[in-house]
PDB file of C-alpha atoms in Angstrom:
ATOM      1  CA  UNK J 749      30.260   5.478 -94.250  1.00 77.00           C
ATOM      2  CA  UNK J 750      27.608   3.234 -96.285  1.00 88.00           C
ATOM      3  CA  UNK J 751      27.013   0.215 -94.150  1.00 93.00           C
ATOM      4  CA  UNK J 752      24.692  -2.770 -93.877  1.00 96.00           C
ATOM      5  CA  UNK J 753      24.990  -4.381 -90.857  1.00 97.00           C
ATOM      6  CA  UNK J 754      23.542  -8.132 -89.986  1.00 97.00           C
ATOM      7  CA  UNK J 755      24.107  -9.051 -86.695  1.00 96.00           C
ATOM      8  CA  UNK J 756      22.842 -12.219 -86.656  1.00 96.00           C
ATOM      9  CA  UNK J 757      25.108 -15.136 -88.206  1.00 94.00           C
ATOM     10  CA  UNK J 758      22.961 -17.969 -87.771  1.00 95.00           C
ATOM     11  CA  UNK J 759      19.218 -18.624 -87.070  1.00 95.00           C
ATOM     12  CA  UNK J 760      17.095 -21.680 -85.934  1.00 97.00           C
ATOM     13  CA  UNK J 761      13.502 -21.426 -86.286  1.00 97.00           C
ATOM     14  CA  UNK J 762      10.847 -24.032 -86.259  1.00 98.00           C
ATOM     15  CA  UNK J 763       8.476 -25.060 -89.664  1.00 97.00           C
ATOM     16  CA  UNK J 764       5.166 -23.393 -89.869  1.00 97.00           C
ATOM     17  CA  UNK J 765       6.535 -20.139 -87.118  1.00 98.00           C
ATOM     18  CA  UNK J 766       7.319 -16.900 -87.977  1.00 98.00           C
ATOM     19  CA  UNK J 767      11.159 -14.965 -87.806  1.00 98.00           C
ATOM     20  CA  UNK J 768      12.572 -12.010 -87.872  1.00 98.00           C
ATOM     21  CA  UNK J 769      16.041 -11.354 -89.637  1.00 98.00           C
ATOM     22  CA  UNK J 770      17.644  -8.212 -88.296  1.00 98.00           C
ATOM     23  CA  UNK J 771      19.380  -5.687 -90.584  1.00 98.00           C
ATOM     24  CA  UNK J 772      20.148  -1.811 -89.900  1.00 98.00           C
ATOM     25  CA  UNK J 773      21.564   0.289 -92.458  1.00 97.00           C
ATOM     26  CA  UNK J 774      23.880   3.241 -92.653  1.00 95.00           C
ATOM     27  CA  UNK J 775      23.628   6.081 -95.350  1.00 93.00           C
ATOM     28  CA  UNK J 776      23.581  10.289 -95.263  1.00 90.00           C
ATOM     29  CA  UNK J 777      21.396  10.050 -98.643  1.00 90.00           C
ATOM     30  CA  UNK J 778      17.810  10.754 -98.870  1.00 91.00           C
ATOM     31  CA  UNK J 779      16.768   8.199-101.793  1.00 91.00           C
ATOM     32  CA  UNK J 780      17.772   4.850-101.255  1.00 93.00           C
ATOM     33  CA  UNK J 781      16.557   1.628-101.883  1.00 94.00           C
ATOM     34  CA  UNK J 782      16.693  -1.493 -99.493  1.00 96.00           C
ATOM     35  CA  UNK J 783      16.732  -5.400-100.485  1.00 96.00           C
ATOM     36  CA  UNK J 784      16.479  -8.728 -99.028  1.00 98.00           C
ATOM     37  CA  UNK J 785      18.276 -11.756-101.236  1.00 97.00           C
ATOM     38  CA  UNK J 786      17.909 -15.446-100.608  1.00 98.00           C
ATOM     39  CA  UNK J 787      21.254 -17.925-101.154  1.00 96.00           C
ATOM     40  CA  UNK J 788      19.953 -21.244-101.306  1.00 96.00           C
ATOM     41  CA  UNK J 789      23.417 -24.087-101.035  1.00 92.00           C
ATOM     42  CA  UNK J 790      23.030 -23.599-104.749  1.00 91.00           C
ATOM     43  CA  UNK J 791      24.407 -20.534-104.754  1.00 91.00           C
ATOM     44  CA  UNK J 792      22.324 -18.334-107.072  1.00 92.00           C
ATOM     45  CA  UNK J 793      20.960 -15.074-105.368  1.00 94.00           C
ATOM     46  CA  UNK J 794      17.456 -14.398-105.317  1.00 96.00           C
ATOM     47  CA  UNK J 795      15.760 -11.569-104.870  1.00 96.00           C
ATOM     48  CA  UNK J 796      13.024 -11.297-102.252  1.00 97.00           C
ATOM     49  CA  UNK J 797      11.971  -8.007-101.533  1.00 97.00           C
ATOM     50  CA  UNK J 798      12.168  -4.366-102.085  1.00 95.00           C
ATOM     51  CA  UNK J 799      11.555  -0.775-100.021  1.00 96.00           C
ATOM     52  CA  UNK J 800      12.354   2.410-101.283  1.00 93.00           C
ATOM     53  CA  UNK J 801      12.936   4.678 -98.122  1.00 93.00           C
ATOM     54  CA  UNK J 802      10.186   7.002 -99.008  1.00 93.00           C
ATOM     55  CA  UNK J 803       7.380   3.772 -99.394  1.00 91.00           C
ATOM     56  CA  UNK J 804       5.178   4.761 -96.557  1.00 88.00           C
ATOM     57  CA  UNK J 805       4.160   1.692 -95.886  1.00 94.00           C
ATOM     58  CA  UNK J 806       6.125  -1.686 -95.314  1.00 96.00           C
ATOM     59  CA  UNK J 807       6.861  -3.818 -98.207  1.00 96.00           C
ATOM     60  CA  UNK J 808       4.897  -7.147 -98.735  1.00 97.00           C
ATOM     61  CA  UNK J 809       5.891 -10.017-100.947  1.00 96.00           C
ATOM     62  CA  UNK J 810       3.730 -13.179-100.368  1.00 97.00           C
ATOM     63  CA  UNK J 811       5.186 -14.923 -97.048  1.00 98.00           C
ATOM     64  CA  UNK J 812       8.050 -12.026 -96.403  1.00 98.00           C
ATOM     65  CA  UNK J 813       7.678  -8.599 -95.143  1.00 98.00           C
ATOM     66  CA  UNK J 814      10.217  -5.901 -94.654  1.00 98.00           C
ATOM     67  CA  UNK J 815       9.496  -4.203 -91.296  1.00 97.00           C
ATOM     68  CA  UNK J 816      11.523  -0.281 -91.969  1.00 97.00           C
ATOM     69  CA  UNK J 817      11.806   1.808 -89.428  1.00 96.00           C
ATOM     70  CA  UNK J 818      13.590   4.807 -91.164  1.00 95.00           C
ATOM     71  CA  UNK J 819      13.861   6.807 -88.200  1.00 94.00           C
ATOM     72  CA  UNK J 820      16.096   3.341 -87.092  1.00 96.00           C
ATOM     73  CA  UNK J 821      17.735   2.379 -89.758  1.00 96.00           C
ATOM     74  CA  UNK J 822      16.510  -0.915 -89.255  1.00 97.00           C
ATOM     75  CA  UNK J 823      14.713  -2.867 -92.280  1.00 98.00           C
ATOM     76  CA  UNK J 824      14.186  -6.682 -90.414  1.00 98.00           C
ATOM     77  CA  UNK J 825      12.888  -9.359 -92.757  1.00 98.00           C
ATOM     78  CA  UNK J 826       9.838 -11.334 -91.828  1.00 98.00           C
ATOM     79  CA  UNK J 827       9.579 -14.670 -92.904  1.00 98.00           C
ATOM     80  CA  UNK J 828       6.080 -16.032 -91.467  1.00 97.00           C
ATOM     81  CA  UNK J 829       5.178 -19.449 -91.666  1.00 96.00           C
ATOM     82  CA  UNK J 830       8.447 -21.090 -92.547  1.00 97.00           C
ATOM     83  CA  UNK J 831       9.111 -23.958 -94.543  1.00 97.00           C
ATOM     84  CA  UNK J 832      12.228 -26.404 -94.926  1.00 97.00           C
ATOM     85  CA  UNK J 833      12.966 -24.728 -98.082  1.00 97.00           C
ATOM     86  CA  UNK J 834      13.531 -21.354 -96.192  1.00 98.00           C
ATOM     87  CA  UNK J 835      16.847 -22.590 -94.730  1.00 98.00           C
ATOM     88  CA  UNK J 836      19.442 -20.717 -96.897  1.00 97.00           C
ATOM     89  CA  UNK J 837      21.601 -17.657 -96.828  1.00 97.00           C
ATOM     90  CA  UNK J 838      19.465 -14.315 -96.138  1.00 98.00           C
ATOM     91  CA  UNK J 839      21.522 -10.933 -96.950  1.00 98.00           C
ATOM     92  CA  UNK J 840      20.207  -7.670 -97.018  1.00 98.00           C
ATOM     93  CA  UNK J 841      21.642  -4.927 -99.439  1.00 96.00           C
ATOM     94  CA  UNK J 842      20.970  -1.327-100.280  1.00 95.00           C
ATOM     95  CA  UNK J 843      21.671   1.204-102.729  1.00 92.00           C
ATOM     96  CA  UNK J 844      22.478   4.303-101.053  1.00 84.00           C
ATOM     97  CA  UNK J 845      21.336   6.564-104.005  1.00 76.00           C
ATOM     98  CA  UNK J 846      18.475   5.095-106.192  1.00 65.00           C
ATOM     99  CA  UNK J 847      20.049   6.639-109.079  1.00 66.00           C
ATOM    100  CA  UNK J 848      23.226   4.376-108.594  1.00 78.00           C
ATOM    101  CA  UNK J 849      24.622   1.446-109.628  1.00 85.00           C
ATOM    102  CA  UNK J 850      26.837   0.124-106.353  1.00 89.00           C
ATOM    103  CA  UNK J 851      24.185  -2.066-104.640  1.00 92.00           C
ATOM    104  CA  UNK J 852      26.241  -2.635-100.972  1.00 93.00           C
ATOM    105  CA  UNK J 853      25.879  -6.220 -98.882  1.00 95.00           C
ATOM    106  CA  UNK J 854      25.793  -7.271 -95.432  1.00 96.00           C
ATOM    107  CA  UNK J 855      27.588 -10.152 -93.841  1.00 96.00           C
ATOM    108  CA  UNK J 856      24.245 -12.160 -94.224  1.00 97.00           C
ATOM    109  CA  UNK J 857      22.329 -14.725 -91.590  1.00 97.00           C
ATOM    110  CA  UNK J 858      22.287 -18.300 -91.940  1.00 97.00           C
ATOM    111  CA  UNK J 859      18.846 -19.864 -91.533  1.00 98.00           C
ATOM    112  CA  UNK J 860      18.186 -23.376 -90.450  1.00 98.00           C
ATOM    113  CA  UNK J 861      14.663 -24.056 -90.245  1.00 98.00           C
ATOM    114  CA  UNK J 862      13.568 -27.311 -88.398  1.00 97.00           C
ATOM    115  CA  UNK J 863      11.245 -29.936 -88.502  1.00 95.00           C
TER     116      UNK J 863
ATOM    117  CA  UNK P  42      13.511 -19.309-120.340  1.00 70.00           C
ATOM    118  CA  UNK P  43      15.720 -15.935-119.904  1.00 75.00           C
ATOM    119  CA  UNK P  44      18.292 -15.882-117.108  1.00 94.00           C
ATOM    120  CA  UNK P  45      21.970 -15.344-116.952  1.00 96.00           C
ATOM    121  CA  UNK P  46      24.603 -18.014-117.503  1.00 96.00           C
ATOM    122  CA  UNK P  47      28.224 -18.576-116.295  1.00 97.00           C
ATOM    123  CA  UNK P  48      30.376 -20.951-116.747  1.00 96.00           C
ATOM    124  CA  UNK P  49      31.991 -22.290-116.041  1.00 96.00           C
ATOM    125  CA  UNK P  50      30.412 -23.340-112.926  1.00 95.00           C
ATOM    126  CA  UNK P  51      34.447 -24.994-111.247  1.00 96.00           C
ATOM    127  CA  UNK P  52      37.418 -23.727-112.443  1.00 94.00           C
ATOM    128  CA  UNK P  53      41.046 -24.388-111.354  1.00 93.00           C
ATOM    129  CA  UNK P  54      43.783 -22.155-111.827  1.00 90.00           C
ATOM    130  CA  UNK P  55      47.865 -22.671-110.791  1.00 90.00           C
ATOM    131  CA  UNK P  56      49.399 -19.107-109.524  1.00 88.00           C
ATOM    132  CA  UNK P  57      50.292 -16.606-112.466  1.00 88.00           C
ATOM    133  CA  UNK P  58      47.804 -17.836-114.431  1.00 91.00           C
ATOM    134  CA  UNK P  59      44.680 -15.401-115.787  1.00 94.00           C
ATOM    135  CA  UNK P  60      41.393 -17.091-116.174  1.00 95.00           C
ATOM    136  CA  UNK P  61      38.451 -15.803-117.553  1.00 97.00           C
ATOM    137  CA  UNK P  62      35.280 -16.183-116.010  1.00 97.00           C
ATOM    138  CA  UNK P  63      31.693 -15.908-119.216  1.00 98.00           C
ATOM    139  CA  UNK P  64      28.748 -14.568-118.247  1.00 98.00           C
ATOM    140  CA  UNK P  65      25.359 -13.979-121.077  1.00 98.00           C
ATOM    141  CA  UNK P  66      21.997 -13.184-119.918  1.00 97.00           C
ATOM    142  CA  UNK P  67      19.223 -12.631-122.216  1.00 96.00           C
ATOM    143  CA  UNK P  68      17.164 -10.152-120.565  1.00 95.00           C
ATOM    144  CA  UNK P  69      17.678  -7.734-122.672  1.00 94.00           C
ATOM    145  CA  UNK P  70      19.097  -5.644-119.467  1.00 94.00           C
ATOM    146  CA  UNK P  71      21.397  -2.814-119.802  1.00 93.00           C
ATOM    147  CA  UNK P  72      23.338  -3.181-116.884  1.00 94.00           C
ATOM    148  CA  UNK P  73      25.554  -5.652-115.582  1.00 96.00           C
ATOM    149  CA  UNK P  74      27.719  -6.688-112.631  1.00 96.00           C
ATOM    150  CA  UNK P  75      30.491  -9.000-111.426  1.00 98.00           C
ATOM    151  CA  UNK P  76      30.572  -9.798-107.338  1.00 97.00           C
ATOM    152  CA  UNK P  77      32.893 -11.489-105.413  1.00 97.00           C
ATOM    153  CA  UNK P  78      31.712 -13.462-102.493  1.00 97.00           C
ATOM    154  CA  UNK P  79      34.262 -14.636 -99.724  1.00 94.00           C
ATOM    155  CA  UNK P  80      33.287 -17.306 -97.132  1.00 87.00           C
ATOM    156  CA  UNK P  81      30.859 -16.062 -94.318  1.00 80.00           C
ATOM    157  CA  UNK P  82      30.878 -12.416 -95.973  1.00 84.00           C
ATOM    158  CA  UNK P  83      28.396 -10.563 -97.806  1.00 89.00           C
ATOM    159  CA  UNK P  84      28.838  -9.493-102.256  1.00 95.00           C
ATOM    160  CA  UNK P  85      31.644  -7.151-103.114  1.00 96.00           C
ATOM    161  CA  UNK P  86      31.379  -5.133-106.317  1.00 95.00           C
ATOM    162  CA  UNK P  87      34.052  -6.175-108.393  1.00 97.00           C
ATOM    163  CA  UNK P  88      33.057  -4.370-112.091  1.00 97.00           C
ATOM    164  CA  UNK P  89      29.686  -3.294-113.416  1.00 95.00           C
ATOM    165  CA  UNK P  90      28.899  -2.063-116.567  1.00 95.00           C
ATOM    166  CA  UNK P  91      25.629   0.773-117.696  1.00 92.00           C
ATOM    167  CA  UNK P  92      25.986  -0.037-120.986  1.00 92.00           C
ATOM    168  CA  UNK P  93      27.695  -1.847-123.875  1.00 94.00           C
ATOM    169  CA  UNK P  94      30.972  -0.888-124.723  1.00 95.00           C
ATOM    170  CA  UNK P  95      31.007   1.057-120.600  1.00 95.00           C
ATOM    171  CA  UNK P  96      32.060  -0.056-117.620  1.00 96.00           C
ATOM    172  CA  UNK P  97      33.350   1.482-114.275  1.00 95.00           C
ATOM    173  CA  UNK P  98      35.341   0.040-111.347  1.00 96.00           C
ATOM    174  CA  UNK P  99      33.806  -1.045-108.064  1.00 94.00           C
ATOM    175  CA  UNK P 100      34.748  -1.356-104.960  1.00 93.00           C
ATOM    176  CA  UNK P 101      37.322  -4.204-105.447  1.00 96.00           C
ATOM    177  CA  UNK P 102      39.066  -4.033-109.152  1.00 97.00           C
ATOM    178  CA  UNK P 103      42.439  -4.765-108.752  1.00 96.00           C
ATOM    179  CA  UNK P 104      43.782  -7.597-110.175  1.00 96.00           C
ATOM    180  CA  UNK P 105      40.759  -7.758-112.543  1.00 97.00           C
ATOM    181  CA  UNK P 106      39.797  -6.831-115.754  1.00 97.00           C
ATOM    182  CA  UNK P 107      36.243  -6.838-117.753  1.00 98.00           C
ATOM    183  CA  UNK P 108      34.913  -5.940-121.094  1.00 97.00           C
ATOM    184  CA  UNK P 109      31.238  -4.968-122.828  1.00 97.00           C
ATOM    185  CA  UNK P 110      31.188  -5.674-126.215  1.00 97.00           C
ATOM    186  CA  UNK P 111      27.727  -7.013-126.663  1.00 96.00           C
ATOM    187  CA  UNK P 112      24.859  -6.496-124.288  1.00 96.00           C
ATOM    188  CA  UNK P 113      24.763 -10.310-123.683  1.00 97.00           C
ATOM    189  CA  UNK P 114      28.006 -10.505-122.402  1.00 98.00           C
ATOM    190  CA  UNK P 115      30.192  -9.442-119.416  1.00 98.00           C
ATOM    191  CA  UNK P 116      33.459 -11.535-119.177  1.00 98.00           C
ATOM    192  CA  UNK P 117      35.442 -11.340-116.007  1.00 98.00           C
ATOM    193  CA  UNK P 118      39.155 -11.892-116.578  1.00 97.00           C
ATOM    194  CA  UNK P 119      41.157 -12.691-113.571  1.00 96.00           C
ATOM    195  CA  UNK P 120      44.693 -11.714-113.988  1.00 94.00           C
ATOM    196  CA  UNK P 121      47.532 -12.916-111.791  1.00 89.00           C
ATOM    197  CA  UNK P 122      47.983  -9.758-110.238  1.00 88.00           C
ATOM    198  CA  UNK P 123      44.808 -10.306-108.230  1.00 89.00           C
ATOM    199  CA  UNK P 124      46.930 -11.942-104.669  1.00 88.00           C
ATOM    200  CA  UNK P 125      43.828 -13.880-103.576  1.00 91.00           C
ATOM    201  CA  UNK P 126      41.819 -15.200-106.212  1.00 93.00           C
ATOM    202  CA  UNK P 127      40.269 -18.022-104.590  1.00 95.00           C
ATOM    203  CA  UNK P 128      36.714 -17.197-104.045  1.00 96.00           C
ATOM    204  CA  UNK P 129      32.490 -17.432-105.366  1.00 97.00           C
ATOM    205  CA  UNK P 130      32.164 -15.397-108.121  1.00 98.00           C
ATOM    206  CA  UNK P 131      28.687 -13.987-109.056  1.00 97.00           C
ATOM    207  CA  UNK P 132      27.491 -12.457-112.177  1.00 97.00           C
ATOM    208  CA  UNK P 133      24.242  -9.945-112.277  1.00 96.00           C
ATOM    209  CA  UNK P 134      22.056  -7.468-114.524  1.00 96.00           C
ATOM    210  CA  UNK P 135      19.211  -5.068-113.986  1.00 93.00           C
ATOM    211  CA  UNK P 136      17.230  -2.817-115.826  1.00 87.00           C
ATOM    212  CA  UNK P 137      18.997  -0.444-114.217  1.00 73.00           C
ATOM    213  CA  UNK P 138      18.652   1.772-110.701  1.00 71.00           C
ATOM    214  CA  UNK P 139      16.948   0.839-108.405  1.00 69.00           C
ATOM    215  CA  UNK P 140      16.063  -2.773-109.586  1.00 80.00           C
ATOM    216  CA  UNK P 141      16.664  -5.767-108.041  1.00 90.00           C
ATOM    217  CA  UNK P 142      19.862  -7.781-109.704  1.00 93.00           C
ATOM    218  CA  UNK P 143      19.271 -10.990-111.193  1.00 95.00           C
ATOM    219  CA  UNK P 144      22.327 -13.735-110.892  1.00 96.00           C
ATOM    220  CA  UNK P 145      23.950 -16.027-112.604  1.00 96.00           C
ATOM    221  CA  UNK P 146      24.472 -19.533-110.202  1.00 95.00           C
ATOM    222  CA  UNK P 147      28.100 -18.567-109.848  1.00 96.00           C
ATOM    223  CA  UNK P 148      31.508 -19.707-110.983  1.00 97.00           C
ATOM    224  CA  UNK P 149      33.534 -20.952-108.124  1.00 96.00           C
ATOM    225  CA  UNK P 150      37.548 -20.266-108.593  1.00 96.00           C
ATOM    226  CA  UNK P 151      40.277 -22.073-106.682  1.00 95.00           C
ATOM    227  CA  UNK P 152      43.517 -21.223-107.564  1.00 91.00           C
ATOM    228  CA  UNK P 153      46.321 -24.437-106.697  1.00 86.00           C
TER     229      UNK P 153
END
């Protein structure tokens, strides 16, 4: 079965460090795609962050990195240096075939980050 | 600025009652999609559409209903044959596989 899992339902980290958001994936395709959103208490979904599983090398946007580890299934999120406005909602999602439409969910983790 | 709108943003609704939720973006993106999100759980696909005058069912349809006429536009109707209605719904688009999906800040439905 497709499957994102997030094993982590809430998160504490302290301003100005660095954390890791886990997320491992399930699929039997060869393409897919992998995402990290943000859900501020707004509610809008933003994207963060894209790897295509075959990107050789890890996906950077800005402060967040996606660490994959395709032999793992894992895809963590790195947030480095966080900042108050980094406590939110963080899910990760995948399409299991690139050429599709369904774009699947995990349960998402909670971040708090303090000051 | 381009983004996607829904409204509206609250909306109450007694049992046996549809409601329809709006949602226009103006992207110019061919796809579109309707999510469900239930507390402390991740986006189910309810409906997403490829293009105008398309659509297919996701994961969760039942109870729902959606049409394409325009490219703007991808109105959710919930009908009272969904049982538990009650929930964040989010609108999206793309430019298609494997972009990221752009959303709408939500329409949150609580039925009395």
């Amino acid at each position: 079965a497709q499957k994102i899992t997030q094993t982590q339902p809430g998160m504490f980290v302290q301003e100005k460090e660095a954390v890791t958001l886990d997320c491992t994936y399930d699929t039997s395709d060869q393409s897919y795609g992998l995402f990290w959103y943000k859900q501020p208490s707004s509610g809008e979904m933003i994207f963060l962050i894209y790897q295509g599983s075959y990107d050789e090398q890890n996906a950077t946007e800005g402060r967040y990195s996606l660490n994959f580890q395709k032999a793992r299934k894992s895809a963590n999120l790195v947030i480095s240096a966080s900042q108050l406005g980094d406590s939110a909602m963080y899910f990760c999602a995948m399409i299991p075939d690139t050429g599709g439409f369904k774009t699947i969910f995990g349960a998402g983790t909670r971040l708090f980050v303090k000051a | 600025d381009g983004g996607i709108t829904q409204s509206p943003k609250y909306l109450f609704r007694k049992e046996g009652q549809n409601v329809t939720l709006s949602c226009e973006q103006n992207l110019n993106h061919d796809a579109m999609y309707w999510y469900r999100q239930d507390p402390g759980q991740g986006l189910r696909l309810i409906y997403y559409s490829q293009i105008v005058n398309d659509f297919q069912k996701g994961d969760i349809a039942e109870g729902y209903s959606v049409s394409r006429e325009k490219k703007e536009s991808f109105p959710l109707t919930v009908t009272s044959a969904q049982k538990n209605p009650t929930a964040f719904y989010l609108c999206a688009s793309s430019t298609g596989p494997p972009g990221e999906l752009f959303f709408g800040e939500g329409s949150r439905l609580t039925v009395l």
